[in-house]
GROMACS .gro file of C-alpha atoms in nm:
model
  424
    1MET     CA    1   3.212   5.569  -2.786
    2ALA     CA    2   2.930   5.374  -2.935
    3THR     CA    3   2.695   5.201  -2.692
    4ALA     CA    4   2.644   4.824  -2.691
    5SER     CA    5   2.307   4.692  -2.809
    6THR     CA    6   2.147   4.362  -2.707
    7SER     CA    7   2.058   4.087  -2.955
    8SER     CA    8   2.038   3.708  -2.945
    9TYR     CA    9   2.140   3.409  -3.149
   10ALA     CA   10   2.026   3.048  -3.152
   11PHE     CA   11   2.219   2.773  -2.978
   12LEU     CA   12   2.064   2.529  -3.226
   13ASN     CA   13   1.897   2.610  -3.556
   14LEU     CA   14   1.633   2.370  -3.688
   15ASN     CA   15   1.450   2.476  -4.006
   16ASN     CA   16   1.554   2.836  -3.933
   17THR     CA   17   1.367   2.820  -3.600
   18SER     CA   18   1.566   2.964  -3.315
   19LEU     CA   19   1.583   2.740  -3.010
   20PHE     CA   20   1.747   2.817  -2.679
   21PRO     CA   21   1.804   3.191  -2.748
   22ILE     CA   22   2.111   3.316  -2.568
   23PRO     CA   23   2.150   3.690  -2.506
   24ARG     CA   24   2.486   3.846  -2.586
   25TYR     CA   25   2.633   4.189  -2.627
   26HIS     CA   26   2.684   4.301  -2.986
   27PHE     CA   27   2.910   4.584  -3.080
   28PRO     CA   28   2.866   4.781  -3.403
   29TRP     CA   29   3.228   4.739  -3.501
   30PRO     CA   30   3.406   4.415  -3.594
   31ARG     CA   31   3.597   4.263  -3.307
   32THR     CA   32   3.916   4.265  -3.519
   33THR     CA   33   3.909   4.634  -3.615
   34PRO     CA   34   4.226   4.833  -3.557
   35PHE     CA   35   4.031   5.051  -3.314
   36LEU     CA   36   3.962   4.755  -3.084
   37SER     CA   37   4.313   4.618  -3.135
   38SER     CA   38   4.466   4.951  -3.044
   39LEU     CA   39   4.287   4.968  -2.711
   40PRO     CA   40   4.500   4.922  -2.404
   41HIS     CA   41   4.540   4.559  -2.293
   42SER     CA   42   4.346   4.611  -1.972
   43LEU     CA   43   4.053   4.773  -2.152
   44SER     CA   44   4.053   4.502  -2.424
   45SER     CA   45   4.042   4.224  -2.159
   46SER     CA   46   3.760   4.402  -1.984
   47ARG     CA   47   3.563   4.414  -2.307
   48ARG     CA   48   3.617   4.041  -2.364
   49ARG     CA   49   3.503   3.960  -2.011
   50LEU     CA   50   3.196   4.182  -2.059
   51THR     CA   51   3.112   3.993  -2.379
   52LEU     CA   52   3.176   3.633  -2.262
   53THR     CA   53   3.027   3.642  -1.911
   54PRO     CA   54   2.659   3.665  -2.009
   55ILE     CA   55   2.711   3.406  -2.284
   56LEU     CA   56   2.866   3.154  -2.044
   57SER     CA   57   2.595   3.211  -1.784
   58SER     CA   58   2.325   3.162  -2.042
   59LEU     CA   59   2.494   2.852  -2.178
   60LYS     CA   60   2.509   2.701  -1.829
   61GLU     CA   61   2.143   2.773  -1.771
   62GLU     CA   62   2.040   2.623  -2.103
   63LEU     CA   63   2.257   2.318  -2.041
   64ARG     CA   64   2.093   2.273  -1.702
   65MET     CA   65   1.748   2.288  -1.862
   66VAL     CA   66   1.843   2.040  -2.134
   67THR     CA   67   1.987   1.803  -1.871
   68LYS     CA   68   1.668   1.825  -1.665
   69VAL     CA   69   1.446   1.758  -1.968
   70TRP     CA   70   1.661   1.461  -2.067
   71SER     CA   71   1.659   1.326  -1.711
   72ASP     CA   72   1.279   1.349  -1.694
   73PHE     CA   73   1.246   1.188  -2.035
   74THR     CA   74   1.460   0.889  -1.940
   75SER     CA   75   1.305   0.834  -1.594
   76LEU     CA   76   1.051   0.561  -1.523
   77ASN     CA   77   0.822   0.815  -1.355
   78TYR     CA   78   0.791   1.010  -1.680
   79TRP     CA   79   0.658   0.710  -1.869
   80VAL     CA   80   0.429   0.601  -1.584
   81ILE     CA   81   0.265   0.944  -1.567
   82ARG     CA   82   0.248   0.957  -1.944
   83ASP     CA   83   0.064   0.623  -1.944
   84TYR     CA   84  -0.181   0.748  -1.679
   85TYR     CA   85  -0.263   1.057  -1.884
   86ARG     CA   86  -0.313   0.838  -2.189
   87LEU     CA   87  -0.570   0.644  -1.983
   88VAL     CA   88  -0.739   0.970  -1.881
   89ASN     CA   89  -0.767   1.077  -2.245
   90PHE     CA   90  -0.912   0.739  -2.339
   91VAL     CA   91  -1.169   0.757  -2.059
   92SER     CA   92  -1.266   1.112  -2.161
   93SER     CA   93  -1.307   1.009  -2.524
   94LEU     CA   94  -1.554   0.738  -2.418
   95GLU     CA   95  -1.758   0.974  -2.201
   96PRO     CA   96  -1.990   1.116  -2.472
   97HIS     CA   97  -2.091   0.765  -2.579
   98ILE     CA   98  -2.144   0.644  -2.220
   99GLN     CA   99  -2.357   0.949  -2.137
  100LYS     CA  100  -2.604   0.856  -2.411
  101LEU     CA  101  -2.678   0.517  -2.252
  102SER     CA  102  -2.998   0.470  -2.055
  103ASP     CA  103  -2.984   0.354  -1.693
  104GLU     CA  104  -3.067  -0.001  -1.801
  105LYS     CA  105  -2.797  -0.006  -2.068
  106LEU     CA  106  -2.543   0.137  -1.825
  107THR     CA  107  -2.625  -0.132  -1.568
  108GLU     CA  108  -2.593  -0.401  -1.834
  109LYS     CA  109  -2.232  -0.294  -1.889
  110THR     CA  110  -2.132  -0.496  -1.582
  111MET     CA  111  -2.264  -0.820  -1.732
  112GLU     CA  112  -2.094  -0.730  -2.060
  113PHE     CA  113  -1.760  -0.676  -1.884
  114ARG     CA  114  -1.785  -1.007  -1.699
  115TYR     CA  115  -1.869  -1.189  -2.021
  116ARG     CA  116  -1.563  -1.036  -2.190
  117LEU     CA  117  -1.345  -1.146  -1.898
  118ARG     CA  118  -1.469  -1.502  -1.940
  119GLN     CA  119  -1.383  -1.478  -2.312
  120GLY     CA  120  -1.018  -1.407  -2.229
  121GLU     CA  121  -0.993  -1.030  -2.198
  122THR     CA  122  -0.807  -0.886  -1.900
  123LEU     CA  123  -0.885  -0.609  -1.654
  124ALA     CA  124  -0.633  -0.394  -1.839
  125ASP     CA  125  -0.841  -0.432  -2.155
  126LEU     CA  126  -1.154  -0.317  -1.970
  127GLN     CA  127  -1.000  -0.049  -1.749
  128ALA     CA  128  -1.073   0.264  -1.952
  129GLU     CA  129  -1.430   0.165  -2.036
  130ALA     CA  130  -1.503   0.049  -1.680
  131PHE     CA  131  -1.373   0.378  -1.540
  132ALA     CA  132  -1.592   0.571  -1.784
  133VAL     CA  133  -1.896   0.368  -1.670
  134VAL     CA  134  -1.822   0.435  -1.302
  135ARG     CA  135  -1.772   0.805  -1.371
  136GLU     CA  136  -2.113   0.827  -1.537
  137ALA     CA  137  -2.282   0.617  -1.266
  138ALA     CA  138  -2.141   0.846  -0.995
  139ARG     CA  139  -2.265   1.151  -1.186
  140ARG     CA  140  -2.616   1.008  -1.205
  141LYS     CA  141  -2.648   0.861  -0.855
  142LEU     CA  142  -2.430   1.094  -0.646
  143GLY     CA  143  -2.419   1.410  -0.854
  144MET     CA  144  -2.039   1.386  -0.856
  145ARG     CA  145  -1.820   1.337  -1.162
  146HIS     CA  146  -1.466   1.204  -1.126
  147PHE     CA  147  -1.205   1.465  -1.217
  148ASP     CA  148  -0.910   1.363  -1.432
  149VAL     CA  149  -0.677   1.347  -1.131
  150GLN     CA  150  -0.926   1.117  -0.960
  151ILE     CA  151  -0.917   0.888  -1.262
  152ILE     CA  152  -0.540   0.874  -1.216
  153GLY     CA  153  -0.591   0.802  -0.847
  154GLY     CA  154  -0.816   0.508  -0.932
  155ALA     CA  155  -0.554   0.373  -1.174
  156VAL     CA  156  -0.285   0.403  -0.907
  157LEU     CA  157  -0.499   0.203  -0.662
  158HIS     CA  158  -0.568  -0.061  -0.927
  159ASP     CA  159  -0.192  -0.096  -0.981
  160GLY     CA  160  -0.149  -0.177  -0.611
  161SER     CA  161   0.025   0.149  -0.526
  162ILE     CA  162  -0.043   0.418  -0.268
  163ALA     CA  163  -0.237   0.723  -0.385
  164GLU     CA  164  -0.167   1.013  -0.149
  165MET     CA  165  -0.455   1.260  -0.146
  166LYS     CA  166  -0.536   1.542   0.091
  167THR     CA  167  -0.862   1.580   0.280
  168GLY     CA  168  -1.132   1.707   0.046
  169GLU     CA  169  -0.975   1.574  -0.274
  170GLY     CA  170  -1.226   1.290  -0.303
  171LYS     CA  171  -1.047   0.977  -0.179
  172THR     CA  172  -1.376   0.801  -0.113
  173LEU     CA  173  -1.498   0.866  -0.467
  174VAL     CA  174  -1.165   0.754  -0.612
  175SER     CA  175  -1.200   0.415  -0.445
  176THR     CA  176  -1.512   0.333  -0.648
  177LEU     CA  177  -1.305   0.308  -0.967
  178ALA     CA  178  -1.061   0.040  -0.852
  179ALA     CA  179  -1.326  -0.138  -0.642
  180TYR     CA  180  -1.565  -0.174  -0.936
  181LEU     CA  181  -1.298  -0.285  -1.182
  182ASN     CA  182  -1.158  -0.558  -0.955
  183ALA     CA  183  -1.504  -0.673  -0.843
  184LEU     CA  184  -1.580  -0.773  -1.202
  185THR     CA  185  -1.379  -1.092  -1.151
  186GLY     CA  186  -1.630  -1.211  -0.890
  187GLU     CA  187  -1.356  -1.294  -0.638
  188GLY     CA  188  -1.449  -1.020  -0.393
  189VAL     CA  189  -1.307  -0.678  -0.302
  190HIS     CA  190  -1.251  -0.542   0.049
  191VAL     CA  191  -1.266  -0.169   0.117
  192VAL     CA  192  -1.098  -0.130   0.455
  193THR     CA  193  -1.148   0.178   0.674
  194VAL     CA  194  -1.036   0.260   1.028
  195ASN     CA  195  -1.368   0.229   1.214
  196ASP     CA  196  -1.725   0.105   1.193
  197TYR     CA  197  -1.870   0.451   1.126
  198LEU     CA  198  -1.666   0.513   0.811
  199ALA     CA  199  -1.730   0.160   0.686
  200HIS     CA  200  -2.107   0.208   0.730
  201ARG     CA  201  -2.100   0.554   0.573
  202ASP     CA  202  -1.901   0.446   0.267
  203ALA     CA  203  -2.106   0.129   0.216
  204ASP     CA  204  -2.424   0.335   0.209
  205TRP     CA  205  -2.285   0.631   0.015
  206MET     CA  206  -2.051   0.480  -0.244
  207GLY     CA  207  -2.254   0.159  -0.242
  208ARG     CA  208  -2.522   0.342  -0.438
  209VAL     CA  209  -2.286   0.354  -0.738
  210HIS     CA  210  -2.202  -0.017  -0.718
  211ARG     CA  211  -2.561  -0.127  -0.660
  212PHE     CA  212  -2.675   0.085  -0.956
  213LEU     CA  213  -2.422  -0.103  -1.170
  214GLY     CA  214  -2.550  -0.440  -1.054
  215LEU     CA  215  -2.288  -0.531  -0.792
  216SER     CA  216  -2.370  -0.659  -0.443
  217VAL     CA  217  -2.235  -0.456  -0.150
  218GLY     CA  218  -2.168  -0.600   0.195
  219LEU     CA  219  -2.087  -0.444   0.531
  220ILE     CA  220  -1.906  -0.600   0.829
  221GLN     CA  221  -1.978  -0.441   1.167
  222ARG     CA  222  -1.901  -0.528   1.525
  223GLY     CA  223  -2.160  -0.756   1.685
  224MET     CA  224  -2.265  -0.935   1.368
  225THR     CA  225  -2.331  -1.309   1.382
  226ALA     CA  226  -2.126  -1.560   1.187
  227ASP     CA  227  -2.406  -1.608   0.933
  228GLU     CA  228  -2.434  -1.232   0.877
  229ARG     CA  229  -2.060  -1.203   0.828
  230ARG     CA  230  -2.052  -1.498   0.591
  231SER     CA  231  -2.329  -1.345   0.380
  232ASN     CA  232  -2.159  -1.005   0.362
  233TYR     CA  233  -1.820  -1.152   0.274
  234ARG     CA  234  -1.984  -1.325  -0.022
  235CYS     CA  235  -2.076  -0.988  -0.176
  236ASP     CA  236  -1.886  -0.841  -0.470
  237ILE     CA  237  -1.760  -0.550  -0.256
  238THR     CA  238  -1.738  -0.566   0.123
  239TYR     CA  239  -1.683  -0.260   0.344
  240THR     CA  240  -1.525  -0.324   0.683
  241ASN     CA  241  -1.262  -0.191   0.923
  242ASN     CA  242  -0.914  -0.327   0.971
  243SER     CA  243  -0.977  -0.484   1.312
  244GLU     CA  244  -1.289  -0.674   1.209
  245LEU     CA  245  -1.115  -0.803   0.896
  246GLY     CA  246  -0.809  -0.916   1.090
  247PHE     CA  247  -1.006  -1.089   1.365
  248ASP     CA  248  -1.233  -1.267   1.116
  249TYR     CA  249  -0.922  -1.402   0.947
  250LEU     CA  250  -0.779  -1.524   1.279
  251ARG     CA  251  -1.108  -1.679   1.389
  252ASP     CA  252  -1.133  -1.864   1.058
  253ASN     CA  253  -0.786  -2.008   1.119
  254LEU     CA  254  -0.901  -2.136   1.458
  255ALA     CA  255  -1.212  -2.298   1.311
  256GLY     CA  256  -1.264  -2.661   1.398
  257SER     CA  257  -1.476  -2.753   1.095
  258SER     CA  258  -1.519  -2.647   0.732
  259GLY     CA  259  -1.857  -2.490   0.805
  260GLN     CA  260  -1.731  -2.238   1.061
  261PRO     CA  261  -1.519  -1.997   0.850
  262VAL     CA  262  -1.696  -1.679   0.737
  263MET     CA  263  -1.454  -1.553   0.471
  264ARG     CA  264  -1.404  -1.671   0.113
  265TRP     CA  265  -1.182  -1.977   0.143
  266PRO     CA  266  -0.943  -2.107   0.017
  267ARG     CA  267  -0.862  -1.755  -0.105
  268PRO     CA  268  -1.010  -1.504   0.138
  269PHE     CA  269  -0.820  -1.204  -0.002
  270HIS     CA  270  -0.831  -1.103  -0.367
  271PHE     CA  271  -0.808  -0.723  -0.377
  272ALA     CA  272  -0.825  -0.468  -0.096
  273ILE     CA  273  -0.837  -0.089  -0.082
  274VAL     CA  274  -0.711   0.045   0.251
  275ASP     CA  275  -0.814   0.391   0.369
  276GLU     CA  276  -0.569   0.580   0.595
  277VAL     CA  277  -0.304   0.332   0.488
  278ASP     CA  278  -0.026   0.496   0.690
  279SER     CA  279  -0.225   0.455   1.010
  280VAL     CA  280  -0.341   0.099   0.941
  281LEU     CA  281  -0.019  -0.049   0.808
  282ILE     CA  282   0.237   0.150   1.007
  283ASP     CA  283   0.096   0.296   1.329
  284GLU     CA  284  -0.160   0.032   1.421
  285GLY     CA  285   0.032  -0.234   1.231
  286ARG     CA  286   0.297  -0.236   1.504
  287SER     CA  287   0.043  -0.374   1.751
  288PRO     CA  288  -0.055  -0.737   1.691
  289LEU     CA  289  -0.409  -0.859   1.668
  290LEU     CA  290  -0.450  -1.095   1.961
  291ILE     CA  291  -0.692  -1.384   1.976
  292SER     CA  292  -0.710  -1.726   2.136
  293GLY     CA  293  -0.887  -2.053   2.105
  294GLU     CA  294  -0.998  -2.302   2.361
  295ALA     CA  295  -0.730  -2.503   2.538
  296SER     CA  296  -0.648  -2.800   2.320
  297LYS     CA  297  -0.474  -3.129   2.375
  298ASP     CA  298  -0.146  -2.949   2.294
  299ALA     CA  299  -0.188  -2.698   2.577
  300ALA     CA  300   0.043  -2.898   2.804
  301ARG     CA  301   0.326  -2.865   2.552
  302TYR     CA  302   0.367  -2.490   2.610
  303PRO     CA  303   0.513  -2.498   2.962
  304VAL     CA  304   0.737  -2.790   2.863
  305ALA     CA  305   0.864  -2.602   2.558
  306ALA     CA  306   0.925  -2.296   2.777
  307LYS     CA  307   1.148  -2.502   3.008
  308VAL     CA  308   1.342  -2.635   2.708
  309ALA     CA  309   1.388  -2.280   2.577
  310ALA     CA  310   1.534  -2.182   2.914
  311LEU     CA  311   1.804  -2.450   2.869
  312LEU     CA  312   1.911  -2.323   2.527
  313VAL     CA  313   2.187  -2.064   2.501
  314ARG     CA  314   2.175  -1.785   2.245
  315GLU     CA  315   2.437  -1.801   1.967
  316LEU     CA  316   2.528  -2.155   2.074
  317HIS     CA  317   2.197  -2.336   2.046
  318TYR     CA  318   2.004  -2.080   1.841
  319THR     CA  319   2.047  -1.750   1.655
  320VAL     CA  320   1.826  -1.442   1.668
  321GLU     CA  321   1.730  -1.208   1.383
  322LEU     CA  322   1.613  -0.883   1.541
  323LYS     CA  323   1.504  -0.733   1.211
  324ASP     CA  324   1.208  -0.966   1.168
  325ASN     CA  325   1.187  -1.109   1.523
  326SER     CA  326   1.279  -1.460   1.418
  327VAL     CA  327   1.490  -1.737   1.572
  328GLU     CA  328   1.665  -2.037   1.421
  329LEU     CA  329   1.796  -2.346   1.597
  330THR     CA  330   2.153  -2.457   1.538
  331GLU     CA  331   2.258  -2.821   1.507
  332GLN     CA  332   2.363  -2.818   1.874
  333GLY     CA  333   2.031  -2.664   1.972
  334ILE     CA  334   1.830  -2.922   1.782
  335ALA     CA  335   2.028  -3.206   1.943
  336LEU     CA  336   1.984  -3.064   2.296
  337ALA     CA  337   1.612  -2.999   2.247
  338GLU     CA  338   1.551  -3.349   2.112
  339MET     CA  339   1.741  -3.497   2.405
  340ALA     CA  340   1.546  -3.290   2.660
  341LEU     CA  341   1.212  -3.377   2.501
  342GLU     CA  342   1.310  -3.742   2.448
  343THR     CA  343   1.220  -3.736   2.081
  344SER     CA  344   1.420  -3.831   1.775
  345ASP     CA  345   1.279  -3.557   1.551
  346LEU     CA  346   1.141  -3.216   1.650
  347TRP     CA  347   0.951  -3.204   1.321
  348ASP     CA  348   0.790  -3.548   1.353
  349GLU     CA  349   0.430  -3.515   1.225
  350ASN     CA  350   0.303  -3.758   1.487
  351ASP     CA  351   0.479  -3.580   1.774
  352PRO     CA  352   0.558  -3.223   1.660
  353TRP     CA  353   0.764  -3.011   1.899
  354ALA     CA  354   0.942  -2.766   1.668
  355ARG     CA  355   0.661  -2.509   1.660
  356PHE     CA  356   0.631  -2.502   2.039
  357VAL     CA  357   1.006  -2.471   2.094
  358MET     CA  358   1.041  -2.194   1.835
  359ASN     CA  359   0.752  -1.998   1.987
  360ALA     CA  360   0.900  -2.043   2.333
  361LEU     CA  361   1.234  -1.906   2.212
  362LYS     CA  362   1.057  -1.605   2.055
  363ALA     CA  363   0.877  -1.538   2.382
  364LYS     CA  364   1.207  -1.568   2.567
  365GLU     CA  365   1.392  -1.322   2.341
  366PHE     CA  366   1.129  -1.072   2.233
  367TYR     CA  367   0.874  -1.049   2.517
  368ARG     CA  368   1.021  -0.893   2.829
  369ARG     CA  369   0.834  -0.843   3.151
  370ASP     CA  370   0.746  -0.479   3.226
  371VAL     CA  371   0.838  -0.388   2.868
  372GLU     CA  372   0.615  -0.588   2.629
  373TYR     CA  373   0.389  -0.716   2.909
  374ILE     CA  374   0.319  -0.663   3.278
  375VAL     CA  375   0.179  -0.883   3.556
  376ARG     CA  376  -0.066  -0.716   3.793
  377ASN     CA  377  -0.282  -0.879   4.061
  378GLY     CA  378  -0.217  -1.222   3.917
  379LYS     CA  379  -0.326  -1.113   3.567
  380VAL     CA  380  -0.112  -1.070   3.257
  381PHE     CA  381  -0.141  -0.752   3.049
  382ILE     CA  382   0.004  -0.691   2.702
  383ILE     CA  383   0.142  -0.342   2.638
  384ASN     CA  384  -0.026  -0.177   2.340
  385GLU     CA  385   0.229   0.068   2.196
  386VAL     CA  386  -0.002   0.274   1.978
  387PRO     CA  387  -0.247   0.413   2.237
  388ASN     CA  388   0.022   0.367   2.505
  389LYS     CA  389  -0.184   0.158   2.741
  390ALA     CA  390  -0.201  -0.201   2.863
  391LEU     CA  391  -0.444  -0.459   2.729
  392THR     CA  392  -0.553  -0.734   2.965
  393LEU     CA  393  -0.519  -1.093   2.858
  394GLU     CA  394  -0.864  -1.168   2.995
  395LYS     CA  395  -1.011  -0.916   2.752
  396TRP     CA  396  -0.823  -1.050   2.452
  397GLY     CA  397  -0.796  -1.410   2.569
  398LEU     CA  398  -0.420  -1.420   2.506
  399LEU     CA  399  -0.155  -1.614   2.691
  400MET     CA  400   0.215  -1.603   2.617
  401CYS     CA  401   0.406  -1.928   2.603
  402LYS     CA  402   0.673  -1.795   2.835
  403SER     CA  403   0.697  -2.003   3.150
  404HIS     CA  404   0.679  -1.724   3.404
  405ILE     CA  405   0.378  -1.575   3.221
  406LEU     CA  406   0.199  -1.908   3.219
  407SER     CA  407   0.256  -1.953   3.590
  408GLN     CA  408   0.062  -1.635   3.665
  409ALA     CA  409  -0.236  -1.696   3.437
  410SER     CA  410  -0.553  -1.876   3.536
  411SER     CA  411  -0.601  -2.069   3.212
  412LEU     CA  412  -0.417  -2.177   2.902
  413ALA     CA  413  -0.470  -2.036   2.556
  414ARG     CA  414  -0.280  -2.030   2.234
  415LEU     CA  415  -0.085  -1.729   2.117
  416GLU     CA  416  -0.189  -1.591   1.783
  417LEU     CA  417  -0.011  -1.287   1.641
  418CYS     CA  418  -0.114  -1.124   1.317
  419VAL     CA  419   0.027  -0.792   1.196
  420GLN     CA  420  -0.245  -0.580   1.042
  421VAL     CA  421  -0.111  -0.607   0.689
  422VAL     CA  422  -0.350  -0.815   0.480
  423VAL     CA  423  -0.194  -0.952   0.165
  424PRO     CA  424  -0.345  -1.186  -0.092
   0.00000   0.00000   0.00000
């Protein structure tokens, strides 16, 4: 009996070019020869199975590959990545020209970019050229050139997305791209790290690139005076840590006059790059930033509002949304609260009670003794979930508006809660 030989044929022929080759068994004789027809039925079926099985398997594999290619082609991710690589190619094409510029000409690029922005161009129009300038400045001042994947990382940050990079892949260098580009608007950029050491290191290290390109670089550290903070927040790029940034924002909101705030008001946040974003926005973000101001003329309203909250019944006078820790008064609740407070309108601008009642209800529902806070030796402590330890109210100057917390504290203060997510 003749032996079978292996050949292939094309699933699709295009200009006589074989695509998707599929192996099959080829027999020297025609499949309709009397010899094959005269074989016993069992042997003939076996031959057919031997011939069709590899063809079907190969067809399934090729169909799977075609489906995967089509799925990738039609996905949003495919086009996003394709756009990023187009940006990389554009930046690389500009590199030879940028490398020929002198230090003075390279520094003057910043003024040129800002002039073009004032003439109506957008950051998207400048992105490729600005990235090429930063890449060259980093090569000259730091001896480090951004790799293509780092260019993509800078573009991802500029788009407001999260760029996940492992230790050693150059996250700090990547941040210079998006920081420089967004600082061109003159509205300020914050580079947020997790502690004072990293903020100081990055401001000194990466700041060399920005200073070389004509941008001002600021640094916020613990212990700085208000004037020092105000001066550093006015810089094009400000390095700080998440706690200092959050507390400066809260202190500005407690300011009693227009000359006290240290941040850029009325728009303190324009663009921020957050290092260790999972830790800052998720782990530490679960613990509120706590701050207080001096007792004001409204301090006496807190214990009164707490007593009113004790009168209100859940689901009858107010509803609770556990997902976002919010409460909402019902019509019956509003009527009862107004009657108890002897006011005709909880939201009266001249005699506002709504804010105090709502905060009292939140304290009643969401702050439980020995769970969210503890009372020890006549002092109130807030439980900090992240490091798993208690924070004293004396240290943070915080006082809950819950009646039985107020009764055990030595002074009154306002409650200020701010999750560590800074958004413009």
